[in-house]
XYZ file of C-alpha atoms in Angstrom:
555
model
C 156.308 -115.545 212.623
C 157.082 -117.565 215.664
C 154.323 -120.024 217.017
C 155.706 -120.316 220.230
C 153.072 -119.810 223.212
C 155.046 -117.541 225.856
C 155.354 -117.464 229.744
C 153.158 -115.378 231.392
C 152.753 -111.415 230.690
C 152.535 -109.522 234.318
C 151.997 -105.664 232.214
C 148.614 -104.999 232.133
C 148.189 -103.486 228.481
C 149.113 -107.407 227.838
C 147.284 -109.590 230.462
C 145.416 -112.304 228.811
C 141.423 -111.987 228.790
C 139.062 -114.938 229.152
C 139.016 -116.495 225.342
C 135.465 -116.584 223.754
C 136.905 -120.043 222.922
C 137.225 -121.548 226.040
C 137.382 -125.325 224.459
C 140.013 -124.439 221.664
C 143.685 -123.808 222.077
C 144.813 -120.534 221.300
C 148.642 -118.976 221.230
C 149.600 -116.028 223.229
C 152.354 -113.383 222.278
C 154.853 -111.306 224.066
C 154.087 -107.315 224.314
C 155.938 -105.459 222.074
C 155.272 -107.824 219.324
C 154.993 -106.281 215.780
C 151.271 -107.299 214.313
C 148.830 -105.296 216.254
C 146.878 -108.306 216.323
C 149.696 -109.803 218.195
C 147.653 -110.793 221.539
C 144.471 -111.509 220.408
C 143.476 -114.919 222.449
C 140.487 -115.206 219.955
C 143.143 -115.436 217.041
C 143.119 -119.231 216.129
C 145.444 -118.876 212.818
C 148.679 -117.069 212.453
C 149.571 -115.845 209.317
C 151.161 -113.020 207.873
C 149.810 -109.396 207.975
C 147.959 -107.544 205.494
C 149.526 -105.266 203.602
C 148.915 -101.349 204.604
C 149.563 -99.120 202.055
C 146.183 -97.421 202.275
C 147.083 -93.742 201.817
C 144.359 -90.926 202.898
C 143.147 -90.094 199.866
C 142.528 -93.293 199.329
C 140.309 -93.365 202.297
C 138.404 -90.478 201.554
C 137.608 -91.487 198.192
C 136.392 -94.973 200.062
C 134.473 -92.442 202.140
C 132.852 -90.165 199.915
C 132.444 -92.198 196.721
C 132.793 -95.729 197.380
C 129.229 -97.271 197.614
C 127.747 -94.474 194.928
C 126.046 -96.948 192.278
C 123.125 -98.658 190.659
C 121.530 -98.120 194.176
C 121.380 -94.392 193.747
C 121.878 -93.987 190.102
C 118.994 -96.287 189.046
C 117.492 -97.621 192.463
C 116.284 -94.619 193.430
C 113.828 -94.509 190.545
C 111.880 -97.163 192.227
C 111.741 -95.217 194.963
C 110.790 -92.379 194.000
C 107.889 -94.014 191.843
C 106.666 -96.388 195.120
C 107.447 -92.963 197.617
C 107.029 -89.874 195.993
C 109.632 -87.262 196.085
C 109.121 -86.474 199.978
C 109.288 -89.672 200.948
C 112.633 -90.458 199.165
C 114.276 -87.425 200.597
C 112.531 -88.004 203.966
C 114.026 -91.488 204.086
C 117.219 -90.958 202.733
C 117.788 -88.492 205.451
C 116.863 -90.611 208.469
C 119.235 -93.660 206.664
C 121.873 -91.345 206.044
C 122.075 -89.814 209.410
C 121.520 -93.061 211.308
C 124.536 -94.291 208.844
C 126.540 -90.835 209.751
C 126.756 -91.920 213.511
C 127.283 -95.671 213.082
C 130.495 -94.750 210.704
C 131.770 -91.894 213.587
C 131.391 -94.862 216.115
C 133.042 -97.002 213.496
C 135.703 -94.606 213.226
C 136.203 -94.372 216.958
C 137.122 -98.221 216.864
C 139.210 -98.369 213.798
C 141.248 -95.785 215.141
C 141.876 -97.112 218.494
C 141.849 -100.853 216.861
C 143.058 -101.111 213.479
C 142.937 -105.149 213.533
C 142.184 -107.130 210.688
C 138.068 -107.869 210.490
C 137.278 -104.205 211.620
C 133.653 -104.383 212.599
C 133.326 -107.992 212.276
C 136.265 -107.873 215.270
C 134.966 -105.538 217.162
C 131.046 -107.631 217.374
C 132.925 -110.600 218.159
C 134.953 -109.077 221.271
C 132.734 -106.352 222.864
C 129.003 -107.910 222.225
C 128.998 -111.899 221.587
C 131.213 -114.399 219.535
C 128.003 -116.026 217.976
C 126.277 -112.920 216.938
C 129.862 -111.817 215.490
C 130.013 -115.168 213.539
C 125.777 -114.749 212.553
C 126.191 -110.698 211.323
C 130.137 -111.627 209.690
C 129.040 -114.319 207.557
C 126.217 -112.441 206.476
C 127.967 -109.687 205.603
C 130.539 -111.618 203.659
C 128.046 -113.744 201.736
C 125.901 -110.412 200.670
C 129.249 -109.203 199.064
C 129.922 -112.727 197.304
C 126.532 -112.518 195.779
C 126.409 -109.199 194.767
C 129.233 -109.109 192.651
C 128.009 -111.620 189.729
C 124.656 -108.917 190.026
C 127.094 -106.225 189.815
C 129.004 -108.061 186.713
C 125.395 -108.195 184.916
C 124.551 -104.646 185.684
C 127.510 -103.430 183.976
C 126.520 -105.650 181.472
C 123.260 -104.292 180.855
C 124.562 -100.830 181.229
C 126.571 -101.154 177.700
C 123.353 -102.264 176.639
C 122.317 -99.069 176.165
C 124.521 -98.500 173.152
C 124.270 -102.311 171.652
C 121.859 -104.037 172.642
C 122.488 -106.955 169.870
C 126.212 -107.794 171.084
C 125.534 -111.082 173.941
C 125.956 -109.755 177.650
C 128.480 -112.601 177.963
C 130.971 -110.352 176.075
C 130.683 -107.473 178.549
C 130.320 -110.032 182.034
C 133.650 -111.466 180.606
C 135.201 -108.449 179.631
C 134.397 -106.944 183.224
C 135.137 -109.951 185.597
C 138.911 -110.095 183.525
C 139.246 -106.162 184.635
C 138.805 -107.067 188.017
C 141.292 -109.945 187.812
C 144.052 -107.936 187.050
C 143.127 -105.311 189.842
C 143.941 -108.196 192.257
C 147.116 -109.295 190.964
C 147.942 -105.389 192.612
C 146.514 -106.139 195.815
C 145.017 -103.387 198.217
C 147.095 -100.963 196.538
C 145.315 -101.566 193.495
C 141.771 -101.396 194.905
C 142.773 -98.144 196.386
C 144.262 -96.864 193.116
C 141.128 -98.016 190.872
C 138.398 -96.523 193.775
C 140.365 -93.356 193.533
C 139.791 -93.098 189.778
C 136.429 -94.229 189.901
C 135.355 -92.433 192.749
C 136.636 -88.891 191.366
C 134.317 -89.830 187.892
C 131.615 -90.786 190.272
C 131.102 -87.177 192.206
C 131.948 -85.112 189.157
C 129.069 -87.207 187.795
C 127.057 -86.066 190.765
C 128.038 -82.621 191.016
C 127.055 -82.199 187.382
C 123.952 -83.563 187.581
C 123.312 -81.181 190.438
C 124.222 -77.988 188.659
C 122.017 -79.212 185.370
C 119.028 -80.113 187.544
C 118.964 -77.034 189.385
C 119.256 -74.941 185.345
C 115.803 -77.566 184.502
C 114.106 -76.760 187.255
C 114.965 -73.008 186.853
C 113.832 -73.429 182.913
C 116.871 -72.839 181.927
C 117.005 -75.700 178.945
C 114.378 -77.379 177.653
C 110.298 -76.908 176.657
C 109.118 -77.566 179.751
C 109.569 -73.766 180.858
C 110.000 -72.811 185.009
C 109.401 -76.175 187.070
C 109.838 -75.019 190.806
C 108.491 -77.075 192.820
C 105.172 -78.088 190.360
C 105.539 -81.522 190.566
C 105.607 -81.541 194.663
C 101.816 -79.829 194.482
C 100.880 -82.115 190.883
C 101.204 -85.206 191.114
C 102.428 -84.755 194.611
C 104.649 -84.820 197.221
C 103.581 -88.578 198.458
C 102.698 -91.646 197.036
C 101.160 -94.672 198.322
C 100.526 -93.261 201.998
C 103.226 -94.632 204.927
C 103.306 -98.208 203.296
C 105.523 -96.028 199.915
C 107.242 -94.291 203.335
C 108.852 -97.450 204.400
C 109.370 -99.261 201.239
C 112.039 -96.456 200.869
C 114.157 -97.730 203.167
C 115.252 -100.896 201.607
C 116.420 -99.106 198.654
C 118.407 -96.529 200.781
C 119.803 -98.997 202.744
C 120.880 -101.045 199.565
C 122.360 -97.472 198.121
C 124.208 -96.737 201.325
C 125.421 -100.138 201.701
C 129.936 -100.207 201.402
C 129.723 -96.972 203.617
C 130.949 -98.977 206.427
C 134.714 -100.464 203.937
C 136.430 -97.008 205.262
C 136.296 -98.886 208.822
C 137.256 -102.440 207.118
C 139.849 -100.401 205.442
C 142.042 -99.276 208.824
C 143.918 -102.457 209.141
C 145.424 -101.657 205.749
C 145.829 -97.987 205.786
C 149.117 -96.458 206.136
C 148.339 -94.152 209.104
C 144.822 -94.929 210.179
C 145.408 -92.416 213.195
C 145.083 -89.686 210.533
C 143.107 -90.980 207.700
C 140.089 -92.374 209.255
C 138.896 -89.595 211.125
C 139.485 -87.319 208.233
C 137.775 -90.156 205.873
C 134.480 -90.779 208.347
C 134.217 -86.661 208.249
C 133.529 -87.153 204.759
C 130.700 -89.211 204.759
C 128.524 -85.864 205.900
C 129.189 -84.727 202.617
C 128.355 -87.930 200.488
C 124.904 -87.796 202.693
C 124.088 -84.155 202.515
C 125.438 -83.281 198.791
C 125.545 -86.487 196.723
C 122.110 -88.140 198.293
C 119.905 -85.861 199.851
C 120.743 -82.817 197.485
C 121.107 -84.870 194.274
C 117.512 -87.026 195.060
C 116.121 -83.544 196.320
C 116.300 -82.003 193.118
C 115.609 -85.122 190.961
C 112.176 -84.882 192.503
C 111.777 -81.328 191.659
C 112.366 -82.158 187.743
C 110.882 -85.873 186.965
C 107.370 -86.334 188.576
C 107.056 -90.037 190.047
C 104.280 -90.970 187.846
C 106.868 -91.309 184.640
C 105.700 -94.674 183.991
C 109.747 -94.893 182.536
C 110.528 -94.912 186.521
C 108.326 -98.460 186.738
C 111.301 -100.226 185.029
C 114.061 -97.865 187.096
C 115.414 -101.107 188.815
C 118.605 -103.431 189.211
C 120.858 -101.808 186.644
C 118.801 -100.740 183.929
C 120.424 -97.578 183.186
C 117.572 -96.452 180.125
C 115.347 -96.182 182.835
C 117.571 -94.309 185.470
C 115.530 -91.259 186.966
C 118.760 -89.168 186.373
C 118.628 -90.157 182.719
C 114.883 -89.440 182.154
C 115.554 -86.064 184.126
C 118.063 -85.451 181.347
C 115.773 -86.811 178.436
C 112.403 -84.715 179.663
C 114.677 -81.381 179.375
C 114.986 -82.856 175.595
C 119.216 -82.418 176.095
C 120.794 -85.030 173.132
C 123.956 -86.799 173.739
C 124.124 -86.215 177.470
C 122.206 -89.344 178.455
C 125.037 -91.145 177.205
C 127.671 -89.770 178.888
C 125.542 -90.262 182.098
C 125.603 -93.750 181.198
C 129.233 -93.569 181.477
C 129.071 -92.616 184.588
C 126.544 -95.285 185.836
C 128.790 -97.837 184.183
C 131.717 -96.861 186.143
C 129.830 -96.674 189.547
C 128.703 -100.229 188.947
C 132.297 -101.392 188.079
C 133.220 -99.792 191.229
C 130.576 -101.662 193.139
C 132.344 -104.164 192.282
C 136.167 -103.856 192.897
C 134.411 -103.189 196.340
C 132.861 -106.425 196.783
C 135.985 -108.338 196.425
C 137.314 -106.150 199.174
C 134.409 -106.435 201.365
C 133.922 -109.838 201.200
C 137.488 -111.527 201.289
C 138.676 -109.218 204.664
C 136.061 -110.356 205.963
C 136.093 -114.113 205.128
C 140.289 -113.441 205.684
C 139.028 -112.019 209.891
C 136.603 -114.866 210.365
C 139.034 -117.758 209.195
C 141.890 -116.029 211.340
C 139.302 -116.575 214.285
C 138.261 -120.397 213.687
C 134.918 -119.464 211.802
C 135.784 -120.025 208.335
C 137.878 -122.807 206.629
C 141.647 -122.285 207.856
C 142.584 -121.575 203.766
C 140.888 -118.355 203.996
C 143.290 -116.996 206.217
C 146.447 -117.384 204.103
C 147.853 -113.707 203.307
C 150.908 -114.169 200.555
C 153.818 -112.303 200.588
C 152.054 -109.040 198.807
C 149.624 -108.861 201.540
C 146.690 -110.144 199.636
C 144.286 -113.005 201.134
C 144.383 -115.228 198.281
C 141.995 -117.966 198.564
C 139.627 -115.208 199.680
C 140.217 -113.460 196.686
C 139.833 -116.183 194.190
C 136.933 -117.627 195.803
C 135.206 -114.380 195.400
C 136.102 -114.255 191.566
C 134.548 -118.038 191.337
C 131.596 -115.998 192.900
C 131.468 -113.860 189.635
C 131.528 -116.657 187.159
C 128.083 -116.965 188.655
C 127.406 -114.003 186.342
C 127.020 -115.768 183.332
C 123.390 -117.108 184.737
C 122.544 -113.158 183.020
C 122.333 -114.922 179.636
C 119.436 -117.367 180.992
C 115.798 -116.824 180.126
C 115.206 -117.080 184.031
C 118.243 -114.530 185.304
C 115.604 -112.331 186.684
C 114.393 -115.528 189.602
C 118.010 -116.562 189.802
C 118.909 -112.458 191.163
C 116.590 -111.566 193.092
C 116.983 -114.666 194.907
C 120.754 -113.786 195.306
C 119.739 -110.503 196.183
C 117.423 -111.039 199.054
C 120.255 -112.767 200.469
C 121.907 -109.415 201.374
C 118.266 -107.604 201.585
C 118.935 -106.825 205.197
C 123.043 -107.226 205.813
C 123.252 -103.882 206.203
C 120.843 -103.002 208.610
C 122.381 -105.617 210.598
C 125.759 -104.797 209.869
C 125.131 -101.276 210.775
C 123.233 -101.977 213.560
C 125.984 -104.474 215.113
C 128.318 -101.637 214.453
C 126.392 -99.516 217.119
C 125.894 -102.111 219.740
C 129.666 -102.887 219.649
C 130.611 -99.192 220.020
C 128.252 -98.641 223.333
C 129.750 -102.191 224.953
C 133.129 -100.779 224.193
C 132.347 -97.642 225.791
C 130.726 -99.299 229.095
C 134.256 -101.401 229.371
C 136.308 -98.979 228.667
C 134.944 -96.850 231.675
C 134.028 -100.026 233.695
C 138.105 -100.578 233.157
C 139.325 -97.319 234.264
C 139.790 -95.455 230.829
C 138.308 -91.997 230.167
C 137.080 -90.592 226.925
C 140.138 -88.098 227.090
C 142.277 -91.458 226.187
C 140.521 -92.174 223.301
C 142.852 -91.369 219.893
C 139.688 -90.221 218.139
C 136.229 -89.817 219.901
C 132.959 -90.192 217.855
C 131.303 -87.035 216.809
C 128.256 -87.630 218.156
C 129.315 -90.269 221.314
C 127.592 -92.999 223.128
C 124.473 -91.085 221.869
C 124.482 -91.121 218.314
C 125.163 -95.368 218.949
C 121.919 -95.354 220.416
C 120.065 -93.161 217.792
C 122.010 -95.490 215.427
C 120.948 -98.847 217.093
C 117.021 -97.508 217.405
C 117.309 -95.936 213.919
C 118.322 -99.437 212.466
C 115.731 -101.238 214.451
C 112.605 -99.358 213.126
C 114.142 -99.359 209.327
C 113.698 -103.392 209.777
C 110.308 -103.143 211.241
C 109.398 -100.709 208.454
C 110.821 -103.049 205.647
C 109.313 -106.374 207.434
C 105.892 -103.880 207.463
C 106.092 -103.273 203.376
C 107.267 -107.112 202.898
C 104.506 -109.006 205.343
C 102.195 -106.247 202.962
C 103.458 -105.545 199.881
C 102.272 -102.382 197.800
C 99.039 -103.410 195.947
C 98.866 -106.967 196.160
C 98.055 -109.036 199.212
C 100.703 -111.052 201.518
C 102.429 -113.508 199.727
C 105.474 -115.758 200.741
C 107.739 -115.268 198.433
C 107.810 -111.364 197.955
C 108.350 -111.892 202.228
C 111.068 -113.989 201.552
C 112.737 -111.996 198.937
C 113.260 -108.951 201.263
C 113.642 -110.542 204.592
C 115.712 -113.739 203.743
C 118.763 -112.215 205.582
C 117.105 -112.590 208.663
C 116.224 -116.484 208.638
C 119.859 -116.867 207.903
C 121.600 -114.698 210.517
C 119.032 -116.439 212.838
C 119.933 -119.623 211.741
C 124.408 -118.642 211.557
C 123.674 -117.194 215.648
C 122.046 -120.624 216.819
C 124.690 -122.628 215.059
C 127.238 -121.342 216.351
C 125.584 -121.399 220.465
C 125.405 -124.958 219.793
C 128.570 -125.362 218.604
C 130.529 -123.971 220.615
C 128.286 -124.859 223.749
C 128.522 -120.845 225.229
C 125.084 -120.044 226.523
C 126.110 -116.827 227.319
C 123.683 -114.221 225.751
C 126.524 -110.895 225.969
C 130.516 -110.810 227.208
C 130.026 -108.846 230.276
C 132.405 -105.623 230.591
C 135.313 -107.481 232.748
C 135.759 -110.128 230.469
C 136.087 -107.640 227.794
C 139.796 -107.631 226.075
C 140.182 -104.201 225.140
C 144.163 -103.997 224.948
C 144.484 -106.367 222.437
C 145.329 -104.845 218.892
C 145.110 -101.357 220.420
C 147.365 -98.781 219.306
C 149.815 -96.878 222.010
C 147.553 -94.200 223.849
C 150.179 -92.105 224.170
C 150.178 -89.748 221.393
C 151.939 -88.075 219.120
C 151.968 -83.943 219.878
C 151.197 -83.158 216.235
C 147.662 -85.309 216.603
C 146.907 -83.473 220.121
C 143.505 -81.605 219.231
C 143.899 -77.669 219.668
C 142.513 -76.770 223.133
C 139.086 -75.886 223.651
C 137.885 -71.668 223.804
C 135.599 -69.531 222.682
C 138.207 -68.495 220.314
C 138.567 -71.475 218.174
C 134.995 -72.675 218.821
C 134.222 -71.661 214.837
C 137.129 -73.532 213.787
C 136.547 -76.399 215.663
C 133.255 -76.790 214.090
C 134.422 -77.033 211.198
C 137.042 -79.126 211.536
C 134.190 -81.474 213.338
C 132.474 -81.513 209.820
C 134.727 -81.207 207.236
């Protein structure tokens, strides 16, 4: 790939935009060039492109089944206990439909940009460089910690069959699997998610049909349940301060959601596969969440004192398994182990996705150290990758007497990347849309156009706000015990540190600027031709088709 600035470009697809960079020297390229990246002025290092071979099912397993782990599987026991049934379903609804219209505007973007970074891009050229550099580190440094707590949770997960054989066995055993996944690239995360994925929503599907036979006293001594433990012990615990402390564990059980957008500049044909993938995120929020947490509060009451323990990846105490051991059913606890062991595995093979694309979009960009940005020849950012990995050796801090300090200090480190994340993601898509018209463009133009529009951003963006207040609420007060610095600390350390990555960068760069405006917006670079193919044309609008359409617009 040439280095060689070019004259001037007169098309105006092409025309450079003001650089976010005005001090730094950047290299333009001619239209027509191959990498859809190819005239992006905020592009500091050239290197070659990922590799796509991302096929559509791969993306809709990303979709539906690629965040499903610890956080619902065992998290939501603490929830549950701290909430009360109401609450968790209450809260898991207004997460997952704030997190339905952030991943349609995502979707929107990925389509119409499938550039390396994804979201991380899109902050950095449609709201502010420095708040794209604050939320992007963030992001990638919640991923690098949360693996080595993902390698122990699997760990601890095989504990529930031998609890006498060293964790070290299992952490080794684990991070060595996910070696070898890397030596296939993005082909071989796609591959493994597949797999993994499929075992995850049988898991959940199961669960569904066997709760719904408890409840209906189908198996078991515990006779016709209904809805008895809604009315005794109740449908809420611990007033509106258990409300809100439900939202940091939905958020943490939601979190990957957003990959399928990270995901485009690798897919095959992100024209078709993302839309199709972000459709499928209705059903992992009304089926595998709501439905599945609906019903788990129908058959274990959240006074099971077994649900006080139901955190990290403690799978004895998952809700789902004391739901199973309450109905007195032998043997199938440990298959649902299984099934937790392989969502946490999963977890994962995600983080050294999530985390190296975007360490791989932010070194590309001048905001990382320039070795991040080296792709090989297989399409794999290496150093990315292994530095990740080094990440996991971090792990073996599980066979310390003090592992518990050591995590949830890691942990509160990505307490609130999500919310911001997600949050960023909105703001990005309603800037886009006030440049896009501001330039000219109409909503017909767009390849794919979010579900829910310019409105469901803002629901998003408001949603996400309030979920912060509420978990800032529940960690400034924490449930029975009085403020205290350190239980602040260990749910709102994120937010120092964004704080902290946004000022640095200001000073750094010496651009005051709070927002880009909407004519200094570049929104032709990386954007894919907007004249398209016949066979994507949607079927025009009647009365007729309206049913059909519908559907289509969910499923």
């Amino acid at each position: 790939m040439s280095d060689s600035p070019t004259k001037d470009i007169s098309d105006k697809e092409t025309a450079p935009y003001p650089s976010p960079f005005p001090d730094k020297e950047t290299t333009t390229y001619a239209a027509g060039h191959s990498d859809v990246e190819a005239a992006d002025h905020g592009i500091k290092v050239i290197t070659a492109p990922l590799a796509r071979e991302l096929k559509g099912r791969h993306m809709q397993m990303i979709a539906i089944g690629g965040a499903i782990g610890a956080g619902l599987f065992v998290g939501s026991g603490s929830a549950l206990h701290t909430g009360g049934p109401a609450s968790l379903v209450l809260g898991y609804i207004i997460v997952g439909s704030m997190l339905l219209c952030t991943v349609q505007a995502l979707g929107e973007l990925a389509v119409l940009f499938p550039v390396n970074g994804a979201f991380f891009t899109y902050i950095v050229r449609f709201v502010d460089p420095a708040f794209g550099f604050a939320v992007g580190w963030d992001y990638a440094i919640s991923w690098l910690t949360v693996l080595p707590f993902e390698l122990v949770a699997a760990g601890i997960t095989i504990g529930f069959w031998r609890e006498d054989l060293n964790i070290g066995i299992w952490i080794s055993m684990f991070l060595v699997l996910l070696c070898v996944i890397q030596i296939f690239g993005v082909r071989g995360y796609g591959e493994v998610e597949f797999i993994l994925s499929a075992i995850k929503v049988m898991g959940c599907v199961g669960f569904i049909i066997l709760a719904i036979v408890i409840d209906c006293g189908g198996v078991g001594q515990q006779g016709y349940l209904g809805a008895k433990y809604w009315h005794d012990p109740g449908a809420f615990a611990n007033g509106f301060k258990g409300f809100c402390s439900v939202f940091v564990v939905a958020a943490f059980a939601f979190g990957g959601t957003e990959l399928v957008g990270l995901a485009a500049a690798e897919a095959e044909n992100p024209r078709k596969s993302i839309p199709t993938a972000t459709k499928q995120v209705f059903w992992r929020i009304t089926f595998f969440y709501v439905v599945s947490l609906f019903l788990l509060g129908l058959v274990v009451p959240y006074t099971n004192e077994n649900l006080l323990n139901s955190t990290g990846a403690n799978s004895k105490y998952s809700p789902f398994i004391v739901a199973i051991r309450l109905a007195g059913i032998k043997g199938l606890p440990s298959v649902f182990n299984v099934i937790i062991t392989v969502s946490v595995v999963s977890v994962a093979n995600s983080c050294t996705f999530g985390s190296t694309r975007t360490m791989q979009a932010l070194a590309e960009r001048g905001m990382a150290p320039k070795a991040l940005a080296y792709i090989d020849s297989k399409g794999r950012p290496i150093w990315g990758v292994l530095l990740q990995l080094a990440f996991g050796l971090l792990a073996f801090i599980g066979e310390s007497n003090n592992q518990g300090t050591v995590f949830n200090w890691l942990l509160a480190l990505s307490g609130l990347s999500f919310f911001f994340i997600w949050m960023s993601i909105c703001l990005a898509h309603i800037r886009f849309r006030h440049a896009w018209k501001f330039h000219g463009h109409s909503k017909a133009e767009l390849p794919y156009e979010a579900m829910f529009g310019v409105a469901g951003s803002w629901y998003g963006l408001i949603l996400n706000i309030l979920c912060m207040i509420a978990t800032f609420y529940v960690a400034l007060f924490p449930l029975g015990g009085d403020p205290d610095p350190e239980a602040f600390f260990s749910y709102y350390l994120a937010a120092p540190i964004v704080i902290a990555l946004y000022l640095g960068w200001k000073i750094y760069t010496r651009d005051w600027q709070l927002w880009i405006r909407s004519k200094d917006m570049d929104i032709t670079s990386g954007r894919r031709s907007l004249v398209l193919d016949p066979n994507d044309m949607p079927p025009k609008k009647t009365w007729k088709n309206a049913p059909l359409r519908a559907f289509h617009a969910l499923f």
